XYZ file of C-alpha atoms in Angstrom:
343
model
C 87.523 98.028 99.099
C 87.059 98.252 102.836
C 85.430 94.774 103.588
C 84.040 96.006 106.933
C 81.196 97.153 104.331
C 79.587 93.125 104.145
C 78.778 90.954 106.084
C 78.514 87.774 103.856
C 76.314 85.880 106.615
C 71.884 86.303 106.140
C 70.852 87.915 107.888
C 67.396 88.622 109.909
C 64.880 91.897 109.084
C 65.805 94.113 111.733
C 62.292 95.072 113.768
C 62.268 98.244 111.837
C 62.936 96.990 108.696
C 60.857 95.352 105.716
C 62.679 93.259 103.610
C 60.968 91.481 100.375
C 61.913 90.390 96.966
C 60.127 92.914 94.715
C 60.155 90.927 91.629
C 58.360 87.198 91.895
C 61.126 84.514 91.817
C 63.912 87.201 91.394
C 65.639 88.087 94.413
C 67.400 90.591 93.333
C 66.913 93.382 93.946
C 65.490 92.812 96.722
C 62.895 95.834 98.528
C 63.361 96.928 101.964
C 60.769 99.227 103.016
C 59.787 100.876 106.702
C 57.674 98.351 108.688
C 55.643 101.232 110.006
C 55.120 103.358 106.805
C 56.698 105.169 105.054
C 58.537 108.225 106.010
C 58.806 111.431 105.924
C 61.968 113.289 104.679
C 65.153 113.216 106.992
C 63.658 110.210 108.559
C 65.432 107.496 107.974
C 68.325 108.847 109.890
C 66.935 107.513 113.150
C 66.796 103.565 110.811
C 70.097 103.890 109.511
C 71.930 101.452 112.291
C 69.223 98.971 110.956
C 69.497 99.931 107.088
C 73.360 99.523 107.527
C 72.865 95.955 108.647
C 69.990 95.132 106.209
C 73.517 96.675 103.354
C 75.661 94.297 105.153
C 73.878 91.326 105.427
C 71.842 91.198 102.337
C 73.468 93.074 99.593
C 76.514 90.742 98.199
C 73.907 87.723 98.600
C 71.354 89.868 96.446
C 73.040 92.346 94.682
C 70.967 94.815 95.008
C 68.273 96.210 97.151
C 65.459 99.025 96.151
C 65.024 101.254 99.662
C 61.450 102.489 98.672
C 59.863 105.182 101.233
C 62.506 106.545 102.886
C 61.523 110.446 102.419
C 64.754 110.711 99.691
C 63.790 113.665 97.431
C 66.315 115.792 95.379
C 70.098 115.930 94.919
C 70.862 116.945 98.962
C 69.100 113.956 100.424
C 69.907 111.541 98.119
C 74.068 112.513 99.029
C 73.315 112.453 102.292
C 72.209 108.639 102.359
C 75.092 107.494 100.080
C 77.663 109.301 102.741
C 76.087 107.517 105.555
C 77.532 103.998 104.563
C 80.902 106.487 105.298
C 82.837 106.474 102.534
C 83.511 108.753 99.860
C 82.166 109.385 96.858
C 83.667 108.514 93.948
C 84.136 111.175 91.219
C 83.568 110.682 87.502
C 87.098 109.778 85.731
C 87.501 108.283 82.727
C 83.975 108.604 81.644
C 82.492 106.740 78.319
C 79.046 109.202 78.061
C 77.874 112.294 78.656
C 76.679 113.034 82.435
C 76.929 116.170 84.491
C 77.963 117.065 88.097
C 74.212 117.687 90.347
C 75.991 118.135 93.495
C 79.706 116.228 95.369
C 79.982 113.622 93.879
C 76.327 113.038 92.414
C 75.732 112.473 88.915
C 72.983 112.582 86.477
C 72.240 109.235 84.901
C 73.551 109.021 81.007
C 72.307 111.229 79.503
C 71.672 110.003 76.062
C 68.251 110.935 73.929
C 64.870 109.709 75.543
C 64.091 106.834 72.674
C 67.331 105.244 73.355
C 67.899 102.420 75.324
C 71.917 101.573 77.041
C 72.233 97.885 77.712
C 73.372 95.974 80.763
C 76.672 97.161 82.538
C 78.840 97.157 84.747
C 79.607 100.199 86.110
C 83.155 101.059 84.440
C 84.305 97.774 83.679
C 86.107 98.751 80.357
C 89.063 99.730 82.732
C 91.081 98.361 85.268
C 89.687 100.338 88.530
C 85.676 100.900 89.057
C 83.259 101.561 92.367
C 82.547 98.136 93.500
C 78.759 100.328 94.989
C 76.654 102.289 92.919
C 72.970 104.347 94.002
C 70.457 105.427 92.139
C 67.847 107.998 92.581
C 64.629 108.077 91.574
C 64.063 112.372 91.031
C 61.308 112.863 88.327
C 59.783 109.258 87.171
C 59.217 109.314 83.407
C 56.040 109.341 81.874
C 56.507 106.347 80.533
C 59.299 103.802 80.410
C 62.703 104.790 81.577
C 62.998 101.279 84.035
C 66.701 100.977 84.912
C 66.396 97.534 84.186
C 68.751 94.948 86.121
C 70.794 91.324 85.899
C 72.634 89.920 88.415
C 76.663 89.428 86.603
C 76.415 85.657 88.579
C 73.792 84.021 86.788
C 75.026 85.988 83.327
C 78.425 84.912 83.929
C 77.276 80.356 84.325
C 74.693 80.846 81.681
C 77.297 82.266 78.947
C 78.997 79.202 77.121
C 81.548 77.843 78.601
C 84.189 77.679 75.618
C 83.440 81.098 75.050
C 83.647 82.245 78.461
C 86.627 80.408 78.750
C 88.206 81.965 75.594
C 87.287 85.770 76.917
C 89.194 84.855 80.781
C 92.298 83.839 78.955
C 92.287 86.561 76.000
C 90.835 89.571 77.849
C 89.485 92.352 76.257
C 91.126 95.371 74.506
C 89.171 98.456 74.226
C 91.018 101.014 71.670
C 89.197 104.669 71.979
C 89.098 107.782 69.099
C 88.375 111.092 71.394
C 86.134 113.929 70.024
C 84.755 112.477 67.151
C 81.223 112.562 67.978
C 80.395 109.760 68.890
C 83.151 109.195 71.934
C 83.472 111.769 74.589
C 86.480 115.046 74.131
C 88.711 113.749 75.871
C 88.541 116.744 77.699
C 85.233 115.752 79.395
C 86.431 111.765 79.995
C 89.866 113.181 82.079
C 88.517 116.066 83.319
C 90.753 118.098 82.352
C 92.590 120.649 79.531
C 95.446 119.662 80.615
C 96.843 117.071 78.172
C 100.000 116.345 80.735
C 97.360 115.590 83.602
C 95.806 113.348 80.811
C 98.812 111.515 80.135
C 99.543 111.360 83.539
C 96.289 109.666 84.811
C 96.938 107.051 81.630
C 100.438 106.740 82.973
C 99.457 105.475 86.493
C 96.294 103.510 84.949
C 98.339 100.652 82.217
C 96.751 103.286 79.827
C 98.401 103.057 76.577
C 97.911 106.845 75.195
C 98.939 108.650 71.644
C 98.109 111.778 69.994
C 97.233 111.884 66.646
C 98.202 114.106 63.877
C 94.768 116.380 64.149
C 95.668 116.851 67.480
C 92.488 114.107 68.857
C 93.620 111.082 71.643
C 94.007 107.108 70.543
C 93.858 104.735 73.937
C 93.853 101.450 74.463
C 93.697 99.707 76.898
C 93.846 95.477 78.121
C 90.991 94.668 81.234
C 89.662 91.711 82.457
C 86.334 89.438 80.512
C 85.522 87.750 83.775
C 86.325 89.238 87.965
C 86.217 87.182 91.152
C 84.137 89.292 94.233
C 86.615 90.154 96.955
C 84.088 89.651 99.036
C 81.945 86.837 98.027
C 84.174 84.954 95.641
C 81.677 84.695 92.963
C 83.128 84.642 89.181
C 81.234 87.116 87.770
C 81.191 88.828 83.469
C 82.661 91.727 83.192
C 83.272 94.102 80.849
C 81.509 96.272 78.272
C 82.533 94.640 74.618
C 79.223 94.169 73.187
C 78.778 97.662 74.638
C 82.257 99.069 72.759
C 82.212 96.976 69.708
C 81.400 98.729 66.397
C 78.344 95.424 66.344
C 76.154 97.675 68.586
C 75.474 100.655 66.382
C 72.976 100.687 64.577
C 73.534 99.289 60.713
C 73.250 102.516 59.522
C 76.146 103.207 61.480
C 78.405 101.420 62.010
C 78.533 100.363 57.693
C 78.810 104.401 57.510
C 81.970 104.522 60.309
C 83.839 101.060 58.674
C 83.634 102.793 55.151
C 85.726 105.671 55.701
C 88.294 103.909 57.913
C 91.438 102.164 57.204
C 91.576 100.033 60.052
C 89.034 99.598 63.142
C 90.510 100.840 64.947
C 90.301 104.324 64.022
C 86.552 104.130 65.110
C 85.420 105.960 67.281
C 85.338 103.053 69.901
C 85.611 99.331 69.713
C 87.375 96.427 71.016
C 89.052 93.600 70.361
C 90.213 90.065 72.338
C 93.523 91.256 74.293
C 96.281 90.188 71.742
C 93.947 92.612 69.196
C 92.384 90.155 67.612
C 88.930 90.685 66.496
C 85.953 89.560 68.971
C 83.472 87.051 67.074
C 79.983 88.701 66.291
C 78.577 85.021 67.172
C 80.004 84.776 70.342
C 78.950 89.636 71.015
C 75.686 88.034 69.839
C 75.531 85.499 71.801
C 76.171 87.182 75.304
C 73.439 90.230 74.358
C 71.268 87.023 73.934
C 72.088 85.755 77.692
C 72.286 89.212 78.720
C 69.009 89.898 77.406
C 67.388 86.627 79.096
C 68.568 87.719 82.589
C 67.197 90.965 82.906
C 64.587 91.907 85.749
C 62.910 95.245 85.201
C 60.869 97.328 87.337
C 58.999 101.045 86.769
C 60.535 103.517 89.361
C 58.121 105.135 92.035
C 59.692 108.998 92.552
C 61.680 108.297 96.628
C 63.389 105.327 94.876
C 67.051 104.891 96.295
C 68.166 101.693 94.617
C 71.539 100.699 95.687
C 74.057 98.159 94.052
C 76.986 95.686 93.826
C 78.776 97.104 91.015
C 80.569 93.605 90.530
C 76.737 91.238 91.519
C 74.596 93.355 89.240
C 75.127 95.000 85.730
C 72.214 97.890 84.856
C 71.141 99.840 82.034
C 68.002 101.726 80.628
C 65.235 101.456 78.863
C 63.246 104.099 75.996
C 61.180 106.375 77.808
C 59.041 109.389 77.649
C 58.025 112.747 79.878
C 61.011 114.347 82.288
C 63.364 111.605 83.744
C 65.885 112.605 86.336
C 67.804 109.993 87.639
C 70.927 110.212 89.733
C 74.020 108.901 90.088
C 76.874 108.354 93.046
C 79.282 105.712 93.348
C 82.029 104.885 96.101
C 84.233 102.057 97.263
C 86.936 102.021 94.254
C 88.133 98.277 93.045
C 91.242 97.253 91.184
C 91.672 94.538 89.127
C 94.871 94.028 90.059
C 94.380 93.457 93.711
C 91.183 90.735 92.721
C 91.861 87.111 93.192
C 92.396 85.370 89.537
C 89.338 84.337 87.860
């Protein structure tokens, strides 16, 4: 990551922008608004130097900024706003959830049924490369619900039981995925190709072990970090998706039916072990989920909002909703785990 995007020293708010906590008693996210009132479409461009100054000074401290009242409405203006930071937008490679491209570098948020919640997670923390920066744009707010809850990953790391945190950090995690079985994506969609040779090249370049099963499907294994150290601030963060990938995350009836038909847990659609292949204790995952719940902060979307997160400093999720909801996503600034300082 080009570290020039961040200036870790606090900066005074520019004269054109107001910066303040959105939620009482919490600095995540900070609300950024134009001091002279809501802008017309495209009006944000004249404030770009001040917007960028706020991002440099405040994002690495707060972990997330909510831009409101900047006249951003729709996929194309959102893409222009994200691209204004000068970083190429990333494709959604090696994805784990269904999404659709709506513009170059802009995707729908996870396309799970509206009645389902999505637990807190850091984007692509189940692999060795992820986006440092992620933007969310509310095009259409839900009738009810549909918030994107967030949590400070530094606070999560501090609140997890030290013995559990140390065990996860030392052992790391092994994610196992079996594609195209109804619960995980088809490998063609996860890797954005129909060519098995392209899949193998991607796996080889990203330290992913793979095998083609007898029925022609794909199984992958990858050993990844459980905690990480931020490349700019040096903060230790809780950075994994063990609580999402583990079979205990599924509803009991679904979990029991799956376990009844597999001989080995590595045959589950997706699962996670410690990096040495030993099982992760359900009690540890229950504790981790409780800490995440306790650290969660939530707010209702307003149409036109853009939330910018440092993906290592802030986790995000989704609440169930009714009505039509459209929140689109863009990502930038790839980070590789091997390039980070040791946690």
